[in-house]
């Protein structure tokens, strides 16, 4: 199956390595190409269709443009408001696997959010997916802490409609059971942490940044929290994407493959 990734930049992405390993595990031929998109996403999609791609992953900064471009959205994509997976049919179908991918990653790592207070740093695509996953998993409260306050307030209001039992809010950082970093802080050469000093240590911290130990991860782990980086979410959102392009895996098989892939990428 021919697949690929659209984004800018894409050179740092682990997705080609991940899909090569998935092909080996499943004994399937998967050709996966990472394409840096400098022009409109629509032109990249047309070029990929001409090459016979079945679908594509979509990353920064195209997750909202992909939602606008799609001729149809799955209910998941509509609920999260961002598209990270496209399937090429007669029309272009947009889907979101970041939310389920994060929920799978939390479950796989034994991090419970049910009845817990969660603080999410960031308020755009990844934070929306994280907030959605927390609502679905029954979090008691979710607080968005973001540089641009109105974006966080808008997101909290939107998610409160989908999950009325979870108390969504936006504002300054406060004590919480679980921290989730959904900003790029700590990525690449950046050495900042979104979590201010002086907060009580959480039980667990989840960094969506992967491939390095960031100050966010270090601070939480030194305070005794259970910490995972973004590798598990990366793997799980990719497996869910694969299922959207191919066919569903059983939860047991998905968990087994995820474990192998996380080990391969760690
Ligand atoms: P995005 O749309 O660019 O949003 C970035 C968020 O971070 C925004 O809320 C932004 O605040 C905030 N931010 C950016 N720079 C900041 C800074 N210098 N100081 C404080 N806040 C800052 O990105 P996204 O798609 O939501 O992704 C966020 C992160 O998650 C990225 O690092 C991405 O690689 C990662 N991610 C990982 C996975 C995975 O599978 N592991 C999946 C999805 C995303 P403003 O609103 O103020 O701009």
PDB file of C-alpha atoms and ligand atoms in Angstrom:
ATOM      1  CA  UNK A   1       0.000   0.000   0.000  1.00  0.00           C
ATOM      2  CA  UNK A   2       1.324   3.461  -0.901  1.00  0.00           C
ATOM      3  CA  UNK A   3       1.031   5.975   1.912  1.00  0.00           C
ATOM      4  CA  UNK A   4       2.792   9.082   3.114  1.00  0.00           C
ATOM      5  CA  UNK A   5       3.039  12.135   5.302  1.00  0.00           C
ATOM      6  CA  UNK A   6       2.413  15.816   4.540  1.00  0.00           C
ATOM      7  CA  UNK A   7       3.966  18.452   6.767  1.00  0.00           C
ATOM      8  CA  UNK A   8       6.595  21.170   7.140  1.00  0.00           C
ATOM      9  CA  UNK A   9       9.139  20.206   8.334  1.00  0.00           C
ATOM     10  CA  UNK A  10       9.066  16.410   7.935  1.00  0.00           C
ATOM     11  CA  UNK A  11      12.771  15.557   8.030  1.00  0.00           C
ATOM     12  CA  UNK A  12      12.633  14.885  11.819  1.00  0.00           C
ATOM     13  CA  UNK A  13       9.628  12.558  11.546  1.00  0.00           C
ATOM     14  CA  UNK A  14       9.860   8.972  12.788  1.00  0.00           C
ATOM     15  CA  UNK A  15       6.826   7.949  10.713  1.00  0.00           C
ATOM     16  CA  UNK A  16       8.780   6.447   7.741  1.00  0.00           C
ATOM     17  CA  UNK A  17      10.746   4.247  10.176  1.00  0.00           C
ATOM     18  CA  UNK A  18       7.540   3.366  12.022  1.00  0.00           C
ATOM     19  CA  UNK A  19       5.671   2.292   8.862  1.00  0.00           C
ATOM     20  CA  UNK A  20       8.691   0.319   7.613  1.00  0.00           C
ATOM     21  CA  UNK A  21       8.647  -1.615  10.910  1.00  0.00           C
ATOM     22  CA  UNK A  22       4.854  -2.045  10.713  1.00  0.00           C
ATOM     23  CA  UNK A  23       5.181  -3.537   7.210  1.00  0.00           C
ATOM     24  CA  UNK A  24       7.697  -6.069   8.567  1.00  0.00           C
ATOM     25  CA  UNK A  25       5.498  -6.968  11.560  1.00  0.00           C
ATOM     26  CA  UNK A  26       2.355  -7.388   9.432  1.00  0.00           C
ATOM     27  CA  UNK A  27       4.231  -8.924   6.503  1.00  0.00           C
ATOM     28  CA  UNK A  28       2.692  -6.323   4.209  1.00  0.00           C
ATOM     29  CA  UNK A  29       4.282  -4.167   1.541  1.00  0.00           C
ATOM     30  CA  UNK A  30       3.980  -0.567   2.752  1.00  0.00           C
ATOM     31  CA  UNK A  31       5.623   2.255   0.796  1.00  0.00           C
ATOM     32  CA  UNK A  32       5.621   5.373   2.966  1.00  0.00           C
ATOM     33  CA  UNK A  33       7.027   8.679   1.793  1.00  0.00           C
ATOM     34  CA  UNK A  34       7.406  11.862   3.884  1.00  0.00           C
ATOM     35  CA  UNK A  35       6.650  14.909   1.713  1.00  0.00           C
ATOM     36  CA  UNK A  36       7.541  18.439   2.754  1.00  0.00           C
ATOM     37  CA  UNK A  37       4.724  20.696   1.552  1.00  0.00           C
ATOM     38  CA  UNK A  38       5.761  24.275   0.764  1.00  0.00           C
ATOM     39  CA  UNK A  39       2.731  25.192  -1.338  1.00  0.00           C
ATOM     40  CA  UNK A  40      -0.974  24.465  -0.897  1.00  0.00           C
ATOM     41  CA  UNK A  41      -1.895  21.088   0.595  1.00  0.00           C
ATOM     42  CA  UNK A  42      -4.391  20.521  -2.256  1.00  0.00           C
ATOM     43  CA  UNK A  43      -1.554  20.342  -4.838  1.00  0.00           C
ATOM     44  CA  UNK A  44       0.353  17.826  -2.690  1.00  0.00           C
ATOM     45  CA  UNK A  45      -2.792  15.692  -2.368  1.00  0.00           C
ATOM     46  CA  UNK A  46      -3.351  15.696  -6.155  1.00  0.00           C
ATOM     47  CA  UNK A  47       0.290  14.694  -6.779  1.00  0.00           C
ATOM     48  CA  UNK A  48      -0.004  11.859  -4.243  1.00  0.00           C
ATOM     49  CA  UNK A  49      -3.253  10.618  -5.798  1.00  0.00           C
ATOM     50  CA  UNK A  50      -1.500  10.503  -9.173  1.00  0.00           C
ATOM     51  CA  UNK A  51       1.206   8.319  -7.586  1.00  0.00           C
ATOM     52  CA  UNK A  52      -1.446   5.884  -6.314  1.00  0.00           C
ATOM     53  CA  UNK A  53      -1.345   6.675  -2.587  1.00  0.00           C
ATOM     54  CA  UNK A  54      -4.188   5.186  -0.505  1.00  0.00           C
ATOM     55  CA  UNK A  55      -3.939   7.903   2.097  1.00  0.00           C
ATOM     56  CA  UNK A  56      -1.705  10.199   4.102  1.00  0.00           C
ATOM     57  CA  UNK A  57      -0.871  11.336   7.592  1.00  0.00           C
ATOM     58  CA  UNK A  58      -0.995  15.098   8.119  1.00  0.00           C
ATOM     59  CA  UNK A  59       1.165  16.990  10.567  1.00  0.00           C
ATOM     60  CA  UNK A  60       2.092  20.586  11.467  1.00  0.00           C
ATOM     61  CA  UNK A  61       0.983  23.024  10.053  1.00  0.00           C
ATOM     62  CA  UNK A  62      -1.691  21.361   7.913  1.00  0.00           C
ATOM     63  CA  UNK A  63      -4.156  19.749  10.329  1.00  0.00           C
ATOM     64  CA  UNK A  64      -6.740  22.538   9.956  1.00  0.00           C
ATOM     65  CA  UNK A  65      -6.182  23.006   6.204  1.00  0.00           C
ATOM     66  CA  UNK A  66      -6.702  19.240   5.795  1.00  0.00           C
ATOM     67  CA  UNK A  67     -10.060  19.523   7.563  1.00  0.00           C
ATOM     68  CA  UNK A  68     -11.122  22.323   5.158  1.00  0.00           C
ATOM     69  CA  UNK A  69      -9.893  20.408   2.120  1.00  0.00           C
ATOM     70  CA  UNK A  70     -11.614  17.105   2.942  1.00  0.00           C
ATOM     71  CA  UNK A  71     -14.856  16.368   1.099  1.00  0.00           C
ATOM     72  CA  UNK A  72     -16.082  14.463   4.159  1.00  0.00           C
ATOM     73  CA  UNK A  73     -15.093  14.221   7.812  1.00  0.00           C
ATOM     74  CA  UNK A  74     -15.512  11.305  10.203  1.00  0.00           C
ATOM     75  CA  UNK A  75     -17.394  12.080  13.417  1.00  0.00           C
ATOM     76  CA  UNK A  76     -14.072  11.901  15.280  1.00  0.00           C
ATOM     77  CA  UNK A  77     -12.496  14.559  13.046  1.00  0.00           C
ATOM     78  CA  UNK A  78     -15.552  16.794  13.418  1.00  0.00           C
ATOM     79  CA  UNK A  79     -15.506  16.427  17.206  1.00  0.00           C
ATOM     80  CA  UNK A  80     -11.791  17.208  17.572  1.00  0.00           C
ATOM     81  CA  UNK A  81     -11.846  19.898  14.862  1.00  0.00           C
ATOM     82  CA  UNK A  82      -8.587  18.775  13.230  1.00  0.00           C
ATOM     83  CA  UNK A  83      -7.551  16.172  10.655  1.00  0.00           C
ATOM     84  CA  UNK A  84      -4.344  14.153  10.985  1.00  0.00           C
ATOM     85  CA  UNK A  85      -5.273  11.388   8.527  1.00  0.00           C
ATOM     86  CA  UNK A  86      -6.648  11.534   4.977  1.00  0.00           C
ATOM     87  CA  UNK A  87      -8.035   8.635   2.966  1.00  0.00           C
ATOM     88  CA  UNK A  88      -8.118   9.020  -0.796  1.00  0.00           C
ATOM     89  CA  UNK A  89     -11.472   7.819  -2.127  1.00  0.00           C
ATOM     90  CA  UNK A  90     -13.487   9.410  -4.939  1.00  0.00           C
ATOM     91  CA  UNK A  91     -13.687  12.169  -2.336  1.00  0.00           C
ATOM     92  CA  UNK A  92     -11.069  12.976   0.284  1.00  0.00           C
ATOM     93  CA  UNK A  93     -12.067  11.686   3.740  1.00  0.00           C
ATOM     94  CA  UNK A  94     -10.573  13.389   6.811  1.00  0.00           C
ATOM     95  CA  UNK A  95     -10.188  11.595  10.129  1.00  0.00           C
ATOM     96  CA  UNK A  96      -8.500  12.201  13.494  1.00  0.00           C
ATOM     97  CA  UNK A  97      -6.543   9.463  15.263  1.00  0.00           C
ATOM     98  CA  UNK A  98      -4.599  11.679  17.703  1.00  0.00           C
ATOM     99  CA  UNK A  99      -7.364  11.493  20.324  1.00  0.00           C
ATOM    100  CA  UNK A 100      -7.775   7.704  20.264  1.00  0.00           C
ATOM    101  CA  UNK A 101      -4.002   7.380  19.889  1.00  0.00           C
ATOM    102  CA  UNK A 102      -3.450   9.297  23.116  1.00  0.00           C
ATOM    103  CA  UNK A 103      -6.184   7.339  24.937  1.00  0.00           C
ATOM    104  CA  UNK A 104      -4.523   4.077  23.796  1.00  0.00           C
ATOM    105  CA  UNK A 105      -1.110   5.367  24.905  1.00  0.00           C
ATOM    106  CA  UNK A 106      -2.437   6.316  28.375  1.00  0.00           C
ATOM    107  CA  UNK A 107      -4.045   2.890  28.756  1.00  0.00           C
ATOM    108  CA  UNK A 108      -0.899   1.115  27.546  1.00  0.00           C
ATOM    109  CA  UNK A 109       1.241   3.006  30.077  1.00  0.00           C
ATOM    110  CA  UNK A 110      -1.221   2.429  32.931  1.00  0.00           C
ATOM    111  CA  UNK A 111      -1.926   6.166  33.340  1.00  0.00           C
ATOM    112  CA  UNK A 112      -5.514   6.629  34.513  1.00  0.00           C
ATOM    113  CA  UNK A 113      -7.339   9.909  33.954  1.00  0.00           C
ATOM    114  CA  UNK A 114     -10.780   8.706  35.076  1.00  0.00           C
ATOM    115  CA  UNK A 115     -11.998  10.947  37.935  1.00  0.00           C
ATOM    116  CA  UNK A 116      -8.669  12.793  37.858  1.00  0.00           C
ATOM    117  CA  UNK A 117      -7.785  16.452  37.314  1.00  0.00           C
ATOM    118  CA  UNK A 118      -5.737  16.938  34.152  1.00  0.00           C
ATOM    119  CA  UNK A 119      -3.789  20.026  33.102  1.00  0.00           C
ATOM    120  CA  UNK A 120      -3.054  20.360  29.386  1.00  0.00           C
ATOM    121  CA  UNK A 121      -0.410  22.833  28.186  1.00  0.00           C
ATOM    122  CA  UNK A 122      -1.360  24.137  24.721  1.00  0.00           C
ATOM    123  CA  UNK A 123      -4.750  24.727  23.138  1.00  0.00           C
ATOM    124  CA  UNK A 124      -4.570  23.863  19.463  1.00  0.00           C
ATOM    125  CA  UNK A 125      -4.757  20.576  17.463  1.00  0.00           C
ATOM    126  CA  UNK A 126      -2.863  18.234  19.788  1.00  0.00           C
ATOM    127  CA  UNK A 127      -4.347  19.816  22.920  1.00  0.00           C
ATOM    128  CA  UNK A 128      -7.852  19.444  21.462  1.00  0.00           C
ATOM    129  CA  UNK A 129      -7.174  15.753  20.824  1.00  0.00           C
ATOM    130  CA  UNK A 130      -5.796  15.351  24.364  1.00  0.00           C
ATOM    131  CA  UNK A 131      -8.795  17.163  25.869  1.00  0.00           C
ATOM    132  CA  UNK A 132     -11.128  14.950  23.860  1.00  0.00           C
ATOM    133  CA  UNK A 133      -9.324  11.785  25.029  1.00  0.00           C
ATOM    134  CA  UNK A 134      -9.557  12.924  28.669  1.00  0.00           C
ATOM    135  CA  UNK A 135     -13.303  13.592  28.311  1.00  0.00           C
ATOM    136  CA  UNK A 136     -13.838  10.196  26.720  1.00  0.00           C
ATOM    137  CA  UNK A 137     -11.867   8.488  29.498  1.00  0.00           C
ATOM    138  CA  UNK A 138     -13.947  10.198  32.198  1.00  0.00           C
ATOM    139  CA  UNK A 139     -11.574  12.840  33.614  1.00  0.00           C
ATOM    140  CA  UNK A 140     -13.165  14.893  36.416  1.00  0.00           C
ATOM    141  CA  UNK A 141     -11.657  18.184  35.240  1.00  0.00           C
ATOM    142  CA  UNK A 142      -9.428  19.388  32.401  1.00  0.00           C
ATOM    143  CA  UNK A 143      -7.656  22.760  32.517  1.00  0.00           C
ATOM    144  CA  UNK A 144      -6.042  24.249  29.396  1.00  0.00           C
ATOM    145  CA  UNK A 145      -3.031  26.478  30.014  1.00  0.00           C
ATOM    146  CA  UNK A 146      -2.039  28.370  26.886  1.00  0.00           C
ATOM    147  CA  UNK A 147       0.070  31.342  25.820  1.00  0.00           C
ATOM    148  CA  UNK A 148      -2.941  32.741  23.949  1.00  0.00           C
ATOM    149  CA  UNK A 149      -5.742  32.694  26.512  1.00  0.00           C
ATOM    150  CA  UNK A 150      -8.789  33.121  24.189  1.00  0.00           C
ATOM    151  CA  UNK A 151      -7.803  29.990  22.216  1.00  0.00           C
ATOM    152  CA  UNK A 152      -7.811  27.990  25.452  1.00  0.00           C
ATOM    153  CA  UNK A 153     -11.194  29.406  26.500  1.00  0.00           C
ATOM    154  CA  UNK A 154     -12.712  28.561  23.100  1.00  0.00           C
ATOM    155  CA  UNK A 155     -11.395  25.005  23.264  1.00  0.00           C
ATOM    156  CA  UNK A 156     -12.676  24.492  26.832  1.00  0.00           C
ATOM    157  CA  UNK A 157     -16.153  25.713  25.800  1.00  0.00           C
ATOM    158  CA  UNK A 158     -16.238  23.455  22.711  1.00  0.00           C
ATOM    159  CA  UNK A 159     -15.199  20.312  24.588  1.00  0.00           C
ATOM    160  CA  UNK A 160     -17.608  20.981  27.459  1.00  0.00           C
ATOM    161  CA  UNK A 161     -20.432  20.487  24.948  1.00  0.00           C
ATOM    162  CA  UNK A 162     -19.111  17.043  23.939  1.00  0.00           C
ATOM    163  CA  UNK A 163     -18.363  15.848  27.490  1.00  0.00           C
ATOM    164  CA  UNK A 164     -20.702  17.587  29.980  1.00  0.00           C
ATOM    165  CA  UNK A 165     -19.537  15.386  32.899  1.00  0.00           C
ATOM    166  CA  UNK A 166     -15.954  16.712  32.649  1.00  0.00           C
ATOM    167  CA  UNK A 167     -15.336  20.239  33.975  1.00  0.00           C
ATOM    168  CA  UNK A 168     -13.302  22.067  31.302  1.00  0.00           C
ATOM    169  CA  UNK A 169     -11.605  25.373  32.125  1.00  0.00           C
ATOM    170  CA  UNK A 170      -8.850  27.644  30.854  1.00  0.00           C
ATOM    171  CA  UNK A 171      -6.399  29.833  32.722  1.00  0.00           C
ATOM    172  CA  UNK A 172      -3.185  29.813  34.733  1.00  0.00           C
ATOM    173  CA  UNK A 173      -1.395  26.610  35.750  1.00  0.00           C
ATOM    174  CA  UNK A 174      -2.741  24.958  38.912  1.00  0.00           C
ATOM    175  CA  UNK A 175      -2.145  21.692  40.733  1.00  0.00           C
ATOM    176  CA  UNK A 176      -3.326  18.605  38.862  1.00  0.00           C
ATOM    177  CA  UNK A 177      -3.027  14.797  38.957  1.00  0.00           C
ATOM    178  CA  UNK A 178      -1.861  14.480  35.352  1.00  0.00           C
ATOM    179  CA  UNK A 179       0.053  16.951  33.167  1.00  0.00           C
ATOM    180  CA  UNK A 180       0.039  16.759  29.378  1.00  0.00           C
ATOM    181  CA  UNK A 181       2.412  18.860  27.272  1.00  0.00           C
ATOM    182  CA  UNK A 182       0.712  19.588  23.939  1.00  0.00           C
ATOM    183  CA  UNK A 183       3.059  22.442  22.985  1.00  0.00           C
ATOM    184  CA  UNK A 184       6.308  22.101  21.013  1.00  0.00           C
ATOM    185  CA  UNK A 185       8.297  23.373  24.042  1.00  0.00           C
ATOM    186  CA  UNK A 186      11.256  21.053  24.602  1.00  0.00           C
ATOM    187  CA  UNK A 187      11.299  19.898  20.964  1.00  0.00           C
ATOM    188  CA  UNK A 188      14.444  20.084  18.832  1.00  0.00           C
ATOM    189  CA  UNK A 189      16.835  22.719  20.172  1.00  0.00           C
ATOM    190  CA  UNK A 190      14.190  24.245  22.448  1.00  0.00           C
ATOM    191  CA  UNK A 191      14.947  23.667  26.121  1.00  0.00           C
ATOM    192  CA  UNK A 192      11.960  25.269  27.794  1.00  0.00           C
ATOM    193  CA  UNK A 193       9.237  23.633  29.864  1.00  0.00           C
ATOM    194  CA  UNK A 194       5.602  24.781  29.774  1.00  0.00           C
ATOM    195  CA  UNK A 195       5.158  23.806  33.453  1.00  0.00           C
ATOM    196  CA  UNK A 196       6.007  26.659  35.836  1.00  0.00           C
ATOM    197  CA  UNK A 197       7.986  25.963  39.018  1.00  0.00           C
ATOM    198  CA  UNK A 198       6.164  25.693  42.325  1.00  0.00           C
ATOM    199  CA  UNK A 199       3.360  23.314  41.362  1.00  0.00           C
ATOM    200  CA  UNK A 200       2.698  20.151  43.352  1.00  0.00           C
ATOM    201  CA  UNK A 201       4.113  17.088  41.564  1.00  0.00           C
ATOM    202  CA  UNK A 202       1.548  15.290  39.417  1.00  0.00           C
ATOM    203  CA  UNK A 203       1.002  11.504  39.568  1.00  0.00           C
ATOM    204  CA  UNK A 204       1.847  11.282  35.881  1.00  0.00           C
ATOM    205  CA  UNK A 205       3.110  13.478  33.064  1.00  0.00           C
ATOM    206  CA  UNK A 206       2.713  12.894  29.341  1.00  0.00           C
ATOM    207  CA  UNK A 207       4.908  14.791  26.904  1.00  0.00           C
ATOM    208  CA  UNK A 208       3.721  14.728  23.285  1.00  0.00           C
ATOM    209  CA  UNK A 209       7.262  15.664  22.291  1.00  0.00           C
ATOM    210  CA  UNK A 210       9.250  12.527  21.506  1.00  0.00           C
ATOM    211  CA  UNK A 211      12.834  11.538  20.819  1.00  0.00           C
ATOM    212  CA  UNK A 212      14.487  13.383  23.720  1.00  0.00           C
ATOM    213  CA  UNK A 213      14.261  13.841  27.468  1.00  0.00           C
ATOM    214  CA  UNK A 214      12.844  17.351  27.809  1.00  0.00           C
ATOM    215  CA  UNK A 215      12.920  19.673  30.853  1.00  0.00           C
ATOM    216  CA  UNK A 216       9.161  18.976  31.214  1.00  0.00           C
ATOM    217  CA  UNK A 217       9.814  15.219  31.489  1.00  0.00           C
ATOM    218  CA  UNK A 218      12.847  15.723  33.740  1.00  0.00           C
ATOM    219  CA  UNK A 219      11.036  17.954  36.221  1.00  0.00           C
ATOM    220  CA  UNK A 220       8.044  15.606  36.498  1.00  0.00           C
ATOM    221  CA  UNK A 221      10.160  12.501  36.850  1.00  0.00           C
ATOM    222  CA  UNK A 222      12.456  14.081  39.472  1.00  0.00           C
ATOM    223  CA  UNK A 223       9.308  14.937  41.440  1.00  0.00           C
ATOM    224  CA  UNK A 224       8.355  11.249  41.409  1.00  0.00           C
ATOM    225  CA  UNK A 225       5.735  11.262  38.637  1.00  0.00           C
ATOM    226  CA  UNK A 226       5.320   8.484  36.101  1.00  0.00           C
ATOM    227  CA  UNK A 227       6.446   9.979  32.794  1.00  0.00           C
ATOM    228  CA  UNK A 228       5.975   8.976  29.177  1.00  0.00           C
ATOM    229  CA  UNK A 229       7.116  10.850  26.084  1.00  0.00           C
ATOM    230  CA  UNK A 230       5.255  11.154  22.772  1.00  0.00           C
ATOM    231  CA  UNK A 231       6.533   7.896  21.265  1.00  0.00           C
ATOM    232  CA  UNK A 232       3.587   5.840  22.534  1.00  0.00           C
ATOM    233  CA  UNK A 233       1.049   8.333  21.148  1.00  0.00           C
ATOM    234  CA  UNK A 234       2.932   8.519  17.850  1.00  0.00           C
ATOM    235  CA  UNK A 235       2.756   4.744  17.528  1.00  0.00           C
ATOM    236  CA  UNK A 236      -0.883   4.468  18.562  1.00  0.00           C
ATOM    237  CA  UNK A 237      -2.143   7.278  16.320  1.00  0.00           C
ATOM    238  CA  UNK A 238      -0.250   5.650  13.423  1.00  0.00           C
ATOM    239  CA  UNK A 239      -1.790   2.229  14.140  1.00  0.00           C
ATOM    240  CA  UNK A 240      -5.255   3.786  14.226  1.00  0.00           C
ATOM    241  CA  UNK A 241      -4.434   5.516  10.923  1.00  0.00           C
ATOM    242  CA  UNK A 242      -3.342   2.198   9.424  1.00  0.00           C
ATOM    243  CA  UNK A 243      -6.665   0.678  10.493  1.00  0.00           C
ATOM    244  CA  UNK A 244      -8.502   3.563   8.787  1.00  0.00           C
ATOM    245  CA  UNK A 245      -6.631   2.869   5.523  1.00  0.00           C
ATOM    246  CA  UNK A 246      -6.712  -0.937   5.780  1.00  0.00           C
ATOM    247  CA  UNK A 247      -8.981  -2.760   8.255  1.00  0.00           C
ATOM    248  CA  UNK A 248      -9.483  -2.798  12.050  1.00  0.00           C
ATOM    249  CA  UNK A 249      -7.119  -4.729  14.333  1.00  0.00           C
ATOM    250  CA  UNK A 250      -8.371  -6.388  17.493  1.00  0.00           C
ATOM    251  CA  UNK A 251      -7.470  -4.416  20.661  1.00  0.00           C
ATOM    252  CA  UNK A 252      -5.170  -7.271  21.763  1.00  0.00           C
ATOM    253  CA  UNK A 253      -3.320  -7.338  18.419  1.00  0.00           C
ATOM    254  CA  UNK A 254      -3.088  -3.531  18.394  1.00  0.00           C
ATOM    255  CA  UNK A 255      -1.546  -3.532  21.881  1.00  0.00           C
ATOM    256  CA  UNK A 256       0.936  -6.256  20.898  1.00  0.00           C
ATOM    257  CA  UNK A 257       2.060  -4.425  17.734  1.00  0.00           C
ATOM    258  CA  UNK A 258       2.259  -1.113  19.611  1.00  0.00           C
ATOM    259  CA  UNK A 259       4.608  -2.618  22.166  1.00  0.00           C
ATOM    260  CA  UNK A 260       6.960  -3.825  19.413  1.00  0.00           C
ATOM    261  CA  UNK A 261       6.882  -0.478  17.619  1.00  0.00           C
ATOM    262  CA  UNK A 262       7.477   1.558  20.796  1.00  0.00           C
ATOM    263  CA  UNK A 263      10.508  -0.579  21.542  1.00  0.00           C
ATOM    264  CA  UNK A 264      11.766  -0.175  17.984  1.00  0.00           C
ATOM    265  CA  UNK A 265      11.472   3.640  18.124  1.00  0.00           C
ATOM    266  CA  UNK A 266      12.689   4.183  21.692  1.00  0.00           C
TER     267      UNK A 266
HETATM  268  P1  LIG B   1       0.221  23.768  17.021  1.00  0.00           P
HETATM  269  O1  LIG B   1      -1.088  23.737  16.319  1.00  0.00           O
HETATM  270  O2  LIG B   1       1.366  24.489  16.419  1.00  0.00           O
HETATM  271  O3  LIG B   1      -0.054  24.339  18.520  1.00  0.00           O
HETATM  272  C1  LIG B   1       1.005  24.565  19.379  1.00  0.00           C
HETATM  273  C2  LIG B   1       0.511  24.944  20.764  1.00  0.00           C
HETATM  274  O4  LIG B   1       1.656  25.224  21.563  1.00  0.00           O
HETATM  275  C3  LIG B   1      -0.346  26.184  20.786  1.00  0.00           C
HETATM  276  O5  LIG B   1      -1.279  26.084  21.837  1.00  0.00           O
HETATM  277  C4  LIG B   1       0.683  27.290  21.047  1.00  0.00           C
HETATM  278  O6  LIG B   1       0.160  28.403  21.737  1.00  0.00           O
HETATM  279  C5  LIG B   1       1.646  26.590  21.977  1.00  0.00           C
HETATM  280  N1  LIG B   1       3.003  27.139  21.825  1.00  0.00           N
HETATM  281  C6  LIG B   1       3.768  27.125  20.716  1.00  0.00           C
HETATM  282  N2  LIG B   1       4.953  27.725  20.955  1.00  0.00           N
HETATM  283  C7  LIG B   1       4.922  28.132  22.244  1.00  0.00           C
HETATM  284  C8  LIG B   1       5.838  28.836  23.068  1.00  0.00           C
HETATM  285  N3  LIG B   1       7.028  29.225  22.619  1.00  0.00           N
HETATM  286  N4  LIG B   1       5.471  29.084  24.349  1.00  0.00           N
HETATM  287  C9  LIG B   1       4.267  28.690  24.822  1.00  0.00           C
HETATM  288  N5  LIG B   1       3.354  28.040  24.069  1.00  0.00           N
HETATM  289  C10 LIG B   1       3.667  27.755  22.798  1.00  0.00           C
HETATM  290  O7  LIG B   1       0.744  22.290  17.294  1.00  0.00           O
HETATM  291  P2  LIG B   1      -0.089  20.954  17.598  1.00  0.00           P
HETATM  292  O8  LIG B   1      -0.434  20.264  16.334  1.00  0.00           O
HETATM  293  O9  LIG B   1      -1.173  21.253  18.564  1.00  0.00           O
HETATM  294  O10 LIG B   1       1.090  20.057  18.269  1.00  0.00           O
HETATM  295  C11 LIG B   1       1.674  20.441  19.508  1.00  0.00           C
HETATM  296  C12 LIG B   1       2.851  19.542  19.837  1.00  0.00           C
HETATM  297  O11 LIG B   1       2.421  18.186  19.968  1.00  0.00           O
HETATM  298  C13 LIG B   1       3.937  19.512  18.753  1.00  0.00           C
HETATM  299  O12 LIG B   1       5.174  19.456  19.391  1.00  0.00           O
HETATM  300  C14 LIG B   1       3.671  18.220  18.008  1.00  0.00           C
HETATM  301  O13 LIG B   1       4.836  17.706  17.390  1.00  0.00           O
HETATM  302  C15 LIG B   1       3.208  17.336  19.144  1.00  0.00           C
HETATM  303  N6  LIG B   1       2.371  16.217  18.689  1.00  0.00           N
HETATM  304  C16 LIG B   1       2.818  14.968  18.954  1.00  0.00           C
HETATM  305  C17 LIG B   1       2.045  13.882  18.582  1.00  0.00           C
HETATM  306  C18 LIG B   1       2.532  12.496  18.890  1.00  0.00           C
HETATM  307  O14 LIG B   1       1.993  11.551  18.321  1.00  0.00           O
HETATM  308  N7  LIG B   1       3.500  12.329  19.754  1.00  0.00           N
HETATM  309  C19 LIG B   1       0.823  14.062  17.912  1.00  0.00           C
HETATM  310  C20 LIG B   1       0.410  15.374  17.664  1.00  0.00           C
HETATM  311  C21 LIG B   1       1.196  16.447  18.050  1.00  0.00           C
HETATM  312  P3  LIG B   1      -0.581  29.604  20.962  1.00  0.00           P
HETATM  313  O15 LIG B   1      -2.006  29.181  20.811  1.00  0.00           O
HETATM  314  O16 LIG B   1      -0.382  30.747  21.873  1.00  0.00           O
HETATM  315  O17 LIG B   1       0.121  29.784  19.642  1.00  0.00           O
END
